[in-house]
Amino acid sequence: MRTTSTSIGLTALRIVLGVVFIAHGAQKFAQGLGSVSQGFSGMGVPLADVAAPLVAGLELVGGVLLLLGVLTRVVGVLLAVDMIVAGLLAHASAGFYSQDGGFEYVLVLAVASLAVALTGPGRFSLDAVVLRASRRRRGVEEPLPA
């Protein structure tokens, strides 16, 4: 059984991760998708013209969804894949340290996103509110996950 402190920890992780992804998605839109697409092309991202708006949208909308705790597991997996691809295509050749352009930072974001996907959003999320309402309608008295 999960504790309140576990739910608080998951909520803190989810909110901070959401804010980081919102900032990165918003930054891509602010730069202009054409510029992002050119940057992606230069890094060897296939179909950069398609990838740029998809990645920017995923990071911005996915960040908002994480912040609220909506579709958390799905969004966590998608953002983890986003960061793994970014790490492999754009950062791996620069080594480990992010100050050198390496994969350190995207690795942390990928693992944090995967952790949220595997553990769920915690009980302080809209996903949990929906789950509680659904269980009440069905008359189920099971404890909620963290």
mmCIF file of N, CA and C in Angstrom:
data_model
loop_
_atom_site.group_PDB
_atom_site.id
_atom_site.type_symbol
_atom_site.label_atom_id
_atom_site.label_comp_id
_atom_site.label_asym_id
_atom_site.label_seq_id
_atom_site.Cartn_x
_atom_site.Cartn_y
_atom_site.Cartn_z
ATOM 1 N N MET A 1 0.842 -1.190 0.000
ATOM 2 C CA MET A 1 0.000 0.000 0.000
ATOM 3 C C MET A 1 0.879 1.242 0.000
ATOM 4 N N ARG A 2 0.521 2.199 -0.803
ATOM 5 C CA ARG A 2 1.316 3.416 -0.924
ATOM 6 C C ARG A 2 0.877 4.441 0.104
ATOM 7 N N THR A 3 1.817 5.245 0.507
ATOM 8 C CA THR A 3 1.572 6.238 1.546
ATOM 9 C C THR A 3 1.308 7.611 0.944
ATOM 10 N N THR A 4 0.865 8.510 1.805
ATOM 11 C CA THR A 4 0.668 9.890 1.379
ATOM 12 C C THR A 4 1.985 10.497 0.926
ATOM 13 N N SER A 5 3.070 10.163 1.614
ATOM 14 C CA SER A 5 4.363 10.728 1.210
ATOM 15 C C SER A 5 4.762 10.242 -0.185
ATOM 16 N N THR A 6 4.395 9.019 -0.550
ATOM 17 C CA THR A 6 4.662 8.529 -1.900
ATOM 18 C C THR A 6 3.878 9.349 -2.916
ATOM 19 N N SER A 7 2.608 9.616 -2.620
ATOM 20 C CA SER A 7 1.801 10.420 -3.531
ATOM 21 C C SER A 7 2.335 11.841 -3.641
ATOM 22 N N ILE A 8 2.805 12.395 -2.545
ATOM 23 C CA ILE A 8 3.382 13.743 -2.585
ATOM 24 C C ILE A 8 4.648 13.735 -3.445
ATOM 25 N N GLY A 9 5.472 12.711 -3.288
ATOM 26 C CA GLY A 9 6.685 12.601 -4.100
ATOM 27 C C GLY A 9 6.373 12.459 -5.577
ATOM 28 N N LEU A 10 5.400 11.611 -5.908
ATOM 29 C CA LEU A 10 5.011 11.449 -7.315
ATOM 30 C C LEU A 10 4.431 12.741 -7.879
ATOM 31 N N THR A 11 3.656 13.431 -7.070
ATOM 32 C CA THR A 11 3.062 14.695 -7.512
ATOM 33 C C THR A 11 4.152 15.733 -7.764
ATOM 34 N N ALA A 12 5.113 15.830 -6.859
ATOM 35 C CA ALA A 12 6.209 16.784 -7.037
ATOM 36 C C ALA A 12 6.997 16.463 -8.309
ATOM 37 N N LEU A 13 7.312 15.192 -8.516
ATOM 38 C CA LEU A 13 8.032 14.779 -9.722
ATOM 39 C C LEU A 13 7.232 15.122 -10.969
ATOM 40 N N ARG A 14 5.950 14.785 -10.954
ATOM 41 C CA ARG A 14 5.088 15.018 -12.109
ATOM 42 C C ARG A 14 4.969 16.504 -12.437
ATOM 43 N N ILE A 15 4.818 17.343 -11.415
ATOM 44 C CA ILE A 15 4.655 18.783 -11.638
ATOM 45 C C ILE A 15 5.945 19.407 -12.167
ATOM 46 N N VAL A 16 7.072 19.081 -11.558
ATOM 47 C CA VAL A 16 8.340 19.651 -12.026
ATOM 48 C C VAL A 16 8.647 19.177 -13.440
ATOM 49 N N LEU A 17 8.428 17.919 -13.708
ATOM 50 C CA LEU A 17 8.646 17.377 -15.048
ATOM 51 C C LEU A 17 7.724 18.061 -16.057
ATOM 52 N N GLY A 18 6.475 18.261 -15.676
ATOM 53 C CA GLY A 18 5.528 18.954 -16.546
ATOM 54 C C GLY A 18 5.984 20.360 -16.865
ATOM 55 N N VAL A 19 6.444 21.093 -15.858
ATOM 56 C CA VAL A 19 6.914 22.466 -16.065
ATOM 57 C C VAL A 19 8.112 22.484 -17.013
ATOM 58 N N VAL A 20 9.039 21.553 -16.837
ATOM 59 C CA VAL A 20 10.215 21.495 -17.713
ATOM 60 C C VAL A 20 9.794 21.232 -19.157
ATOM 61 N N PHE A 21 8.877 20.285 -19.361
ATOM 62 C CA PHE A 21 8.452 19.992 -20.726
ATOM 63 C C PHE A 21 7.630 21.133 -21.326
ATOM 64 N N ILE A 22 6.807 21.798 -20.522
ATOM 65 C CA ILE A 22 6.078 22.973 -21.012
ATOM 66 C C ILE A 22 7.073 24.021 -21.503
ATOM 67 N N ALA A 23 8.099 24.279 -20.712
ATOM 68 C CA ALA A 23 9.107 25.276 -21.088
ATOM 69 C C ALA A 23 9.804 24.887 -22.388
ATOM 70 N N HIS A 24 10.166 23.623 -22.535
ATOM 71 C CA HIS A 24 10.863 23.189 -23.749
ATOM 72 C C HIS A 24 9.960 23.236 -24.970
ATOM 73 N N GLY A 25 8.702 22.825 -24.809
ATOM 74 C CA GLY A 25 7.764 22.903 -25.930
ATOM 75 C C GLY A 25 7.490 24.341 -26.329
ATOM 76 N N ALA A 26 7.265 25.198 -25.326
ATOM 77 C CA ALA A 26 7.008 26.621 -25.606
ATOM 78 C C ALA A 26 8.211 27.267 -26.280
ATOM 79 N N GLN A 27 9.408 26.885 -25.853
ATOM 80 C CA GLN A 27 10.626 27.422 -26.461
ATOM 81 C C GLN A 27 10.696 27.061 -27.944
ATOM 82 N N LYS A 28 10.329 25.835 -28.276
ATOM 83 C CA LYS A 28 10.362 25.406 -29.677
ATOM 84 C C LYS A 28 9.361 26.213 -30.505
ATOM 85 N N PHE A 29 8.161 26.445 -29.970
ATOM 86 C CA PHE A 29 7.181 27.253 -30.698
ATOM 87 C C PHE A 29 7.660 28.701 -30.817
ATOM 88 N N ALA A 30 8.290 29.226 -29.766
ATOM 89 C CA ALA A 30 8.784 30.609 -29.794
ATOM 90 C C ALA A 30 9.909 30.778 -30.814
ATOM 91 N N GLN A 31 10.750 29.768 -30.961
ATOM 92 C CA GLN A 31 11.840 29.820 -31.953
ATOM 93 C C GLN A 31 11.297 29.775 -33.370
ATOM 94 N N GLY A 32 10.133 29.201 -33.508
ATOM 95 C CA GLY A 32 9.538 28.977 -34.825
ATOM 96 C C GLY A 32 9.802 27.562 -35.272
ATOM 97 N N LEU A 33 8.751 26.903 -35.722
ATOM 98 C CA LEU A 33 8.896 25.496 -36.101
ATOM 99 C C LEU A 33 9.829 25.312 -37.288
ATOM 100 N N GLY A 34 9.925 26.330 -38.140
ATOM 101 C CA GLY A 34 10.882 26.245 -39.250
ATOM 102 C C GLY A 34 12.316 26.168 -38.757
ATOM 103 N N SER A 35 12.628 26.992 -37.765
ATOM 104 C CA SER A 35 13.979 26.963 -37.182
ATOM 105 C C SER A 35 14.239 25.644 -36.476
ATOM 106 N N VAL A 36 13.242 25.157 -35.765
ATOM 107 C CA VAL A 36 13.396 23.878 -35.059
ATOM 108 C C VAL A 36 13.594 22.763 -36.068
ATOM 109 N N SER A 37 12.826 22.803 -37.149
ATOM 110 C CA SER A 37 12.959 21.793 -38.202
ATOM 111 C C SER A 37 14.358 21.820 -38.815
ATOM 112 N N GLN A 38 14.877 23.015 -39.068
ATOM 113 C CA GLN A 38 16.241 23.132 -39.607
ATOM 114 C C GLN A 38 17.264 22.569 -38.618
ATOM 115 N N GLY A 39 17.073 22.884 -37.342
ATOM 116 C CA GLY A 39 17.972 22.351 -36.320
ATOM 117 C C GLY A 39 17.914 20.837 -36.257
ATOM 118 N N PHE A 40 16.688 20.291 -36.330
ATOM 119 C CA PHE A 40 16.517 18.839 -36.328
ATOM 120 C C PHE A 40 17.212 18.222 -37.542
ATOM 121 N N SER A 41 17.052 18.851 -38.711
ATOM 122 C CA SER A 41 17.702 18.337 -39.929
ATOM 123 C C SER A 41 19.212 18.288 -39.747
ATOM 124 N N GLY A 42 19.756 19.351 -39.167
ATOM 125 C CA GLY A 42 21.194 19.408 -38.930
ATOM 126 C C GLY A 42 21.688 18.337 -37.973
ATOM 127 N N MET A 43 20.803 17.864 -37.104
ATOM 128 C CA MET A 43 21.162 16.806 -36.160
ATOM 129 C C MET A 43 20.902 15.420 -36.730
ATOM 130 N N GLY A 44 20.360 15.370 -37.944
ATOM 131 C CA GLY A 44 20.101 14.076 -38.573
ATOM 132 C C GLY A 44 18.767 13.465 -38.207
ATOM 133 N N VAL A 45 17.838 14.272 -37.695
ATOM 134 C CA VAL A 45 16.508 13.753 -37.355
ATOM 135 C C VAL A 45 15.769 13.481 -38.661
ATOM 136 N N PRO A 46 15.293 12.249 -38.864
ATOM 137 C CA PRO A 46 14.548 11.959 -40.084
ATOM 138 C C PRO A 46 13.198 12.695 -40.076
ATOM 139 N N LEU A 47 12.731 13.087 -41.248
ATOM 140 C CA LEU A 47 11.451 13.789 -41.399
ATOM 141 C C LEU A 47 11.342 14.974 -40.438
ATOM 142 N N ALA A 48 12.366 15.802 -40.443
ATOM 143 C CA ALA A 48 12.455 16.926 -39.506
ATOM 144 C C ALA A 48 11.259 17.862 -39.597
ATOM 145 N N ASP A 49 10.703 18.042 -40.799
ATOM 146 C CA ASP A 49 9.543 18.923 -40.963
ATOM 147 C C ASP A 49 8.305 18.370 -40.257
ATOM 148 N N VAL A 50 8.234 17.069 -40.132
ATOM 149 C CA VAL A 50 7.128 16.427 -39.411
ATOM 150 C C VAL A 50 7.473 16.338 -37.920
ATOM 151 N N ALA A 51 8.708 16.008 -37.633
ATOM 152 C CA ALA A 51 9.133 15.806 -36.248
ATOM 153 C C ALA A 51 9.057 17.089 -35.423
ATOM 154 N N ALA A 52 9.421 18.224 -36.000
ATOM 155 C CA ALA A 52 9.473 19.482 -35.244
ATOM 156 C C ALA A 52 8.128 19.843 -34.605
ATOM 157 N N PRO A 53 7.023 19.904 -35.370
ATOM 158 C CA PRO A 53 5.759 20.239 -34.717
ATOM 159 C C PRO A 53 5.261 19.134 -33.780
ATOM 160 N N LEU A 54 5.551 17.877 -34.129
ATOM 161 C CA LEU A 54 5.124 16.781 -33.248
ATOM 162 C C LEU A 54 5.840 16.847 -31.900
ATOM 163 N N VAL A 55 7.136 17.046 -31.928
ATOM 164 C CA VAL A 55 7.918 17.114 -30.695
ATOM 165 C C VAL A 55 7.536 18.344 -29.881
ATOM 166 N N ALA A 56 7.429 19.496 -30.551
ATOM 167 C CA ALA A 56 7.049 20.725 -29.844
ATOM 168 C C ALA A 56 5.670 20.577 -29.202
ATOM 169 N N GLY A 57 4.729 20.031 -29.954
ATOM 170 C CA GLY A 57 3.379 19.823 -29.427
ATOM 171 C C GLY A 57 3.352 18.813 -28.296
ATOM 172 N N LEU A 58 4.073 17.715 -28.460
ATOM 173 C CA LEU A 58 4.132 16.706 -27.402
ATOM 174 C C LEU A 58 4.704 17.296 -26.126
ATOM 175 N N GLU A 59 5.778 18.037 -26.247
ATOM 176 C CA GLU A 59 6.408 18.593 -25.049
ATOM 177 C C GLU A 59 5.513 19.636 -24.378
ATOM 178 N N LEU A 60 4.875 20.492 -25.158
ATOM 179 C CA LEU A 60 4.009 21.518 -24.574
ATOM 180 C C LEU A 60 2.727 20.914 -23.997
ATOM 181 N N VAL A 61 1.983 20.181 -24.810
ATOM 182 C CA VAL A 61 0.720 19.596 -24.357
ATOM 183 C C VAL A 61 0.978 18.485 -23.345
ATOM 184 N N GLY A 62 1.977 17.662 -23.608
ATOM 185 C CA GLY A 62 2.319 16.597 -22.659
ATOM 186 C C GLY A 62 2.728 17.156 -21.312
ATOM 187 N N GLY A 63 3.452 18.272 -21.325
ATOM 188 C CA GLY A 63 3.824 18.914 -20.066
ATOM 189 C C GLY A 63 2.612 19.378 -19.286
ATOM 190 N N VAL A 64 1.647 19.970 -19.980
ATOM 191 C CA VAL A 64 0.407 20.414 -19.319
ATOM 192 C C VAL A 64 -0.338 19.208 -18.746
ATOM 193 N N LEU A 65 -0.426 18.142 -19.536
ATOM 194 C CA LEU A 65 -1.122 16.937 -19.060
ATOM 195 C C LEU A 65 -0.426 16.340 -17.840
ATOM 196 N N LEU A 66 0.905 16.309 -17.840
ATOM 197 C CA LEU A 66 1.637 15.834 -16.665
ATOM 198 C C LEU A 66 1.361 16.710 -15.459
ATOM 199 N N LEU A 67 1.401 18.005 -15.659
ATOM 200 C CA LEU A 67 1.160 18.952 -14.578
ATOM 201 C C LEU A 67 -0.183 18.682 -13.914
ATOM 202 N N LEU A 68 -1.199 18.413 -14.728
ATOM 203 C CA LEU A 68 -2.542 18.161 -14.212
ATOM 204 C C LEU A 68 -2.749 16.718 -13.771
ATOM 205 N N GLY A 69 -1.911 15.837 -14.245
ATOM 206 C CA GLY A 69 -2.084 14.419 -13.926
ATOM 207 C C GLY A 69 -3.169 13.788 -14.775
ATOM 208 N N VAL A 70 -3.162 14.072 -16.078
ATOM 209 C CA VAL A 70 -4.145 13.534 -17.017
ATOM 210 C C VAL A 70 -3.423 12.643 -18.032
ATOM 211 N N LEU A 71 -3.923 11.431 -18.220
ATOM 212 C CA LEU A 71 -3.304 10.469 -19.140
ATOM 213 C C LEU A 71 -1.819 10.302 -18.829
ATOM 214 N N THR A 72 -1.516 10.281 -17.565
ATOM 215 C CA THR A 72 -0.140 10.364 -17.093
ATOM 216 C C THR A 72 0.747 9.242 -17.609
ATOM 217 N N ARG A 73 0.258 8.038 -17.565
ATOM 218 C CA ARG A 73 1.096 6.908 -17.980
ATOM 219 C C ARG A 73 1.409 6.965 -19.472
ATOM 220 N N VAL A 74 0.428 7.285 -20.284
ATOM 221 C CA VAL A 74 0.632 7.379 -21.735
ATOM 222 C C VAL A 74 1.593 8.519 -22.055
ATOM 223 N N VAL A 75 1.344 9.686 -21.466
ATOM 224 C CA VAL A 75 2.194 10.856 -21.712
ATOM 225 C C VAL A 75 3.621 10.574 -21.238
ATOM 226 N N GLY A 76 3.758 9.917 -20.094
ATOM 227 C CA GLY A 76 5.095 9.580 -19.585
ATOM 228 C C GLY A 76 5.880 8.724 -20.561
ATOM 229 N N VAL A 77 5.219 7.725 -21.141
ATOM 230 C CA VAL A 77 5.892 6.864 -22.124
ATOM 231 C C VAL A 77 6.285 7.672 -23.362
ATOM 232 N N LEU A 78 5.362 8.498 -23.866
ATOM 233 C CA LEU A 78 5.660 9.290 -25.065
ATOM 234 C C LEU A 78 6.820 10.250 -24.834
ATOM 235 N N LEU A 79 6.837 10.898 -23.674
ATOM 236 C CA LEU A 79 7.925 11.833 -23.383
ATOM 237 C C LEU A 79 9.244 11.087 -23.158
ATOM 238 N N ALA A 80 9.191 9.903 -22.564
ATOM 239 C CA ALA A 80 10.409 9.102 -22.400
ATOM 240 C C ALA A 80 10.988 8.737 -23.764
ATOM 241 N N VAL A 81 10.133 8.320 -24.690
ATOM 242 C CA VAL A 81 10.585 7.988 -26.050
ATOM 243 C C VAL A 81 11.167 9.230 -26.720
ATOM 244 N N ASP A 82 10.499 10.369 -26.567
ATOM 245 C CA ASP A 82 10.988 11.642 -27.117
ATOM 246 C C ASP A 82 12.412 11.914 -26.630
ATOM 247 N N MET A 83 12.649 11.750 -25.338
ATOM 248 C CA MET A 83 13.966 12.048 -24.778
ATOM 249 C C MET A 83 15.008 11.000 -25.162
ATOM 250 N N ILE A 84 14.606 9.758 -25.286
ATOM 251 C CA ILE A 84 15.546 8.716 -25.719
ATOM 252 C C ILE A 84 16.005 8.988 -27.142
ATOM 253 N N VAL A 85 15.063 9.333 -28.022
ATOM 254 C CA VAL A 85 15.411 9.656 -29.407
ATOM 255 C C VAL A 85 16.313 10.893 -29.449
ATOM 256 N N ALA A 86 15.957 11.924 -28.661
ATOM 257 C CA ALA A 86 16.806 13.129 -28.612
ATOM 258 C C ALA A 86 18.205 12.779 -28.127
ATOM 259 N N GLY A 87 18.285 11.928 -27.127
ATOM 260 C CA GLY A 87 19.587 11.525 -26.610
ATOM 261 C C GLY A 87 20.419 10.806 -27.643
ATOM 262 N N LEU A 88 19.778 9.903 -28.378
ATOM 263 C CA LEU A 88 20.504 9.123 -29.379
ATOM 264 C C LEU A 88 20.891 9.966 -30.594
ATOM 265 N N LEU A 89 19.960 10.771 -31.092
ATOM 266 C CA LEU A 89 20.210 11.512 -32.333
ATOM 267 C C LEU A 89 20.994 12.798 -32.134
ATOM 268 N N ALA A 90 20.773 13.478 -31.027
ATOM 269 C CA ALA A 90 21.350 14.822 -30.883
ATOM 270 C C ALA A 90 22.437 14.940 -29.823
ATOM 271 N N HIS A 91 22.463 14.021 -28.864
ATOM 272 C CA HIS A 91 23.354 14.244 -27.724
ATOM 273 C C HIS A 91 24.408 13.163 -27.497
ATOM 274 N N ALA A 92 24.175 11.956 -27.956
ATOM 275 C CA ALA A 92 25.085 10.847 -27.641
ATOM 276 C C ALA A 92 26.510 11.089 -28.130
ATOM 277 N N SER A 93 26.650 11.689 -29.293
ATOM 278 C CA SER A 93 27.988 11.890 -29.851
ATOM 279 C C SER A 93 28.810 12.911 -29.064
ATOM 280 N N ALA A 94 28.144 13.721 -28.213
ATOM 281 C CA ALA A 94 28.846 14.738 -27.431
ATOM 282 C C ALA A 94 29.266 14.226 -26.051
ATOM 283 N N GLY A 95 29.028 12.951 -25.792
ATOM 284 C CA GLY A 95 29.426 12.398 -24.506
ATOM 285 C C GLY A 95 28.335 12.527 -23.455
ATOM 286 N N PHE A 96 28.736 12.419 -22.207
ATOM 287 C CA PHE A 96 27.773 12.359 -21.107
ATOM 288 C C PHE A 96 27.301 13.731 -20.645
ATOM 289 N N TYR A 97 28.196 14.639 -20.395
ATOM 290 C CA TYR A 97 27.867 15.882 -19.693
ATOM 291 C C TYR A 97 27.069 16.864 -20.548
ATOM 292 N N SER A 98 25.989 17.382 -19.962
ATOM 293 C CA SER A 98 25.128 18.308 -20.692
ATOM 294 C C SER A 98 25.841 19.612 -21.022
ATOM 295 N N GLN A 99 26.790 20.028 -20.198
ATOM 296 C CA GLN A 99 27.519 21.272 -20.486
ATOM 297 C C GLN A 99 28.305 21.172 -21.787
ATOM 298 N N ASP A 100 28.575 19.947 -22.215
ATOM 299 C CA ASP A 100 29.269 19.721 -23.484
ATOM 300 C C ASP A 100 28.298 19.325 -24.597
ATOM 301 N N GLY A 101 26.987 19.419 -24.319
ATOM 302 C CA GLY A 101 25.972 19.000 -25.289
ATOM 303 C C GLY A 101 25.636 17.536 -25.193
ATOM 304 N N GLY A 102 26.104 16.878 -24.135
ATOM 305 C CA GLY A 102 25.905 15.445 -23.965
ATOM 306 C C GLY A 102 24.508 15.060 -23.519
ATOM 307 N N PHE A 103 24.329 13.770 -23.259
ATOM 308 C CA PHE A 103 23.010 13.194 -23.015
ATOM 309 C C PHE A 103 22.573 13.185 -21.550
ATOM 310 N N GLU A 104 23.367 13.729 -20.640
ATOM 311 C CA GLU A 104 23.069 13.709 -19.204
ATOM 312 C C GLU A 104 21.653 14.201 -18.897
ATOM 313 N N TYR A 105 21.289 15.370 -19.367
ATOM 314 C CA TYR A 105 20.007 15.995 -19.048
ATOM 315 C C TYR A 105 18.833 15.233 -19.655
ATOM 316 N N VAL A 106 18.959 14.848 -20.940
ATOM 317 C CA VAL A 106 17.854 14.118 -21.561
ATOM 318 C C VAL A 106 17.703 12.729 -20.953
ATOM 319 N N LEU A 107 18.781 12.164 -20.447
ATOM 320 C CA LEU A 107 18.696 10.886 -19.748
ATOM 321 C C LEU A 107 17.852 11.028 -18.478
ATOM 322 N N VAL A 108 18.101 12.086 -17.715
ATOM 323 C CA VAL A 108 17.312 12.332 -16.498
ATOM 324 C C VAL A 108 15.841 12.530 -16.858
ATOM 325 N N LEU A 109 15.566 13.316 -17.888
ATOM 326 C CA LEU A 109 14.175 13.538 -18.298
ATOM 327 C C LEU A 109 13.525 12.243 -18.781
ATOM 328 N N ALA A 110 14.257 11.418 -19.505
ATOM 329 C CA ALA A 110 13.717 10.145 -19.992
ATOM 330 C C ALA A 110 13.381 9.215 -18.826
ATOM 331 N N VAL A 111 14.290 9.092 -17.884
ATOM 332 C CA VAL A 111 14.070 8.184 -16.756
ATOM 333 C C VAL A 111 12.959 8.706 -15.845
ATOM 334 N N ALA A 112 12.908 10.005 -15.622
ATOM 335 C CA ALA A 112 11.833 10.587 -14.810
ATOM 336 C C ALA A 112 10.484 10.374 -15.492
ATOM 337 N N SER A 113 10.428 10.543 -16.800
ATOM 338 C CA SER A 113 9.182 10.318 -17.540
ATOM 339 C C SER A 113 8.769 8.856 -17.465
ATOM 340 N N LEU A 114 9.742 7.974 -17.598
ATOM 341 C CA LEU A 114 9.456 6.545 -17.491
ATOM 342 C C LEU A 114 8.995 6.177 -16.084
ATOM 343 N N ALA A 115 9.597 6.777 -15.070
ATOM 344 C CA ALA A 115 9.187 6.511 -13.688
ATOM 345 C C ALA A 115 7.737 6.916 -13.459
ATOM 346 N N VAL A 116 7.345 8.063 -13.983
ATOM 347 C CA VAL A 116 5.956 8.510 -13.855
ATOM 348 C C VAL A 116 5.029 7.559 -14.617
ATOM 349 N N ALA A 117 5.460 7.105 -15.789
ATOM 350 C CA ALA A 117 4.644 6.168 -16.565
ATOM 351 C C ALA A 117 4.462 4.848 -15.821
ATOM 352 N N LEU A 118 5.504 4.377 -15.162
ATOM 353 C CA LEU A 118 5.433 3.086 -14.475
ATOM 354 C C LEU A 118 4.710 3.149 -13.137
ATOM 355 N N THR A 119 4.835 4.260 -12.422
ATOM 356 C CA THR A 119 4.235 4.354 -11.084
ATOM 357 C C THR A 119 2.863 5.000 -11.091
ATOM 358 N N GLY A 120 2.563 5.770 -12.109
ATOM 359 C CA GLY A 120 1.302 6.497 -12.157
ATOM 360 C C GLY A 120 1.461 7.888 -11.564
ATOM 361 N N PRO A 121 0.375 8.654 -11.579
ATOM 362 C CA PRO A 121 0.456 10.065 -11.236
ATOM 363 C C PRO A 121 0.419 10.373 -9.745
ATOM 364 N N GLY A 122 0.067 9.417 -8.928
ATOM 365 C CA GLY A 122 -0.156 9.708 -7.518
ATOM 366 C C GLY A 122 -1.617 10.061 -7.293
ATOM 367 N N ARG A 123 -2.013 10.090 -6.048
ATOM 368 C CA ARG A 123 -3.441 10.300 -5.764
ATOM 369 C C ARG A 123 -3.865 11.751 -5.905
ATOM 370 N N PHE A 124 -2.912 12.669 -6.028
ATOM 371 C CA PHE A 124 -3.232 14.088 -6.193
ATOM 372 C C PHE A 124 -3.144 14.463 -7.673
ATOM 373 N N SER A 125 -4.042 13.892 -8.459
ATOM 374 C CA SER A 125 -4.031 14.097 -9.907
ATOM 375 C C SER A 125 -5.454 13.977 -10.428
ATOM 376 N N LEU A 126 -5.683 14.486 -11.625
ATOM 377 C CA LEU A 126 -7.003 14.332 -12.233
ATOM 378 C C LEU A 126 -7.259 12.877 -12.621
ATOM 379 N N ASP A 127 -6.214 12.147 -12.981
ATOM 380 C CA ASP A 127 -6.384 10.716 -13.245
ATOM 381 C C ASP A 127 -6.969 10.008 -12.025
ATOM 382 N N ALA A 128 -6.468 10.333 -10.835
ATOM 383 C CA ALA A 128 -6.959 9.703 -9.605
ATOM 384 C C ALA A 128 -8.392 10.119 -9.307
ATOM 385 N N VAL A 129 -8.741 11.375 -9.571
ATOM 386 C CA VAL A 129 -10.121 11.843 -9.359
ATOM 387 C C VAL A 129 -11.079 11.050 -10.238
ATOM 388 N N VAL A 130 -10.714 10.864 -11.502
ATOM 389 C CA VAL A 130 -11.550 10.104 -12.428
ATOM 390 C C VAL A 130 -11.663 8.652 -11.971
ATOM 391 N N LEU A 131 -10.557 8.072 -11.540
ATOM 392 C CA LEU A 131 -10.559 6.691 -11.071
ATOM 393 C C LEU A 131 -11.441 6.533 -9.833
ATOM 394 N N ARG A 132 -11.326 7.473 -8.890
ATOM 395 C CA ARG A 132 -12.174 7.416 -7.682
ATOM 396 C C ARG A 132 -13.644 7.494 -8.046
ATOM 397 N N ALA A 133 -14.014 8.401 -8.940
ATOM 398 C CA ALA A 133 -15.416 8.546 -9.348
ATOM 399 C C ALA A 133 -15.907 7.276 -10.033
ATOM 400 N N SER A 134 -15.083 6.692 -10.874
ATOM 401 C CA SER A 134 -15.452 5.462 -11.569
ATOM 402 C C SER A 134 -15.671 4.317 -10.578
ATOM 403 N N ARG A 135 -14.800 4.209 -9.596
ATOM 404 C CA ARG A 135 -14.933 3.143 -8.597
ATOM 405 C C ARG A 135 -16.171 3.344 -7.736
ATOM 406 N N ARG A 136 -16.481 4.593 -7.398
ATOM 407 C CA ARG A 136 -17.694 4.869 -6.612
ATOM 408 C C ARG A 136 -18.941 4.463 -7.392
ATOM 409 N N ARG A 137 -18.981 4.791 -8.671
ATOM 410 C CA ARG A 137 -20.142 4.428 -9.499
ATOM 411 C C ARG A 137 -20.330 2.919 -9.557
ATOM 412 N N ARG A 138 -19.226 2.192 -9.560
ATOM 413 C CA ARG A 138 -19.300 0.728 -9.622
ATOM 414 C C ARG A 138 -19.433 0.099 -8.248
ATOM 415 N N GLY A 139 -19.329 0.894 -7.198
ATOM 416 C CA GLY A 139 -19.437 0.369 -5.837
ATOM 417 C C GLY A 139 -18.200 -0.360 -5.364
ATOM 418 N N VAL A 140 -17.058 -0.071 -5.952
ATOM 419 C CA VAL A 140 -15.800 -0.725 -5.588
ATOM 420 C C VAL A 140 -15.150 0.064 -4.462
ATOM 421 N N GLU A 141 -14.714 -0.618 -3.426
ATOM 422 C CA GLU A 141 -14.119 0.036 -2.259
ATOM 423 C C GLU A 141 -12.619 -0.196 -2.161
ATOM 424 N N GLU A 142 -11.975 -0.545 -3.281
ATOM 425 C CA GLU A 142 -10.532 -0.792 -3.267
ATOM 426 C C GLU A 142 -9.779 0.481 -2.959
ATOM 427 N N PRO A 143 -8.652 0.370 -2.263
ATOM 428 C CA PRO A 143 -7.843 1.566 -2.056
ATOM 429 C C PRO A 143 -7.251 2.029 -3.384
ATOM 430 N N LEU A 144 -7.093 3.326 -3.511
ATOM 431 C CA LEU A 144 -6.478 3.893 -4.721
ATOM 432 C C LEU A 144 -4.975 3.715 -4.692
ATOM 433 N N PRO A 145 -4.379 3.578 -5.858
ATOM 434 C CA PRO A 145 -2.917 3.593 -5.893
ATOM 435 C C PRO A 145 -2.419 4.982 -5.522
ATOM 436 N N ALA A 146 -1.151 5.055 -5.191
ATOM 437 C CA ALA A 146 -0.560 6.334 -4.776
ATOM 438 C C ALA A 146 -0.706 7.393 -5.814
#
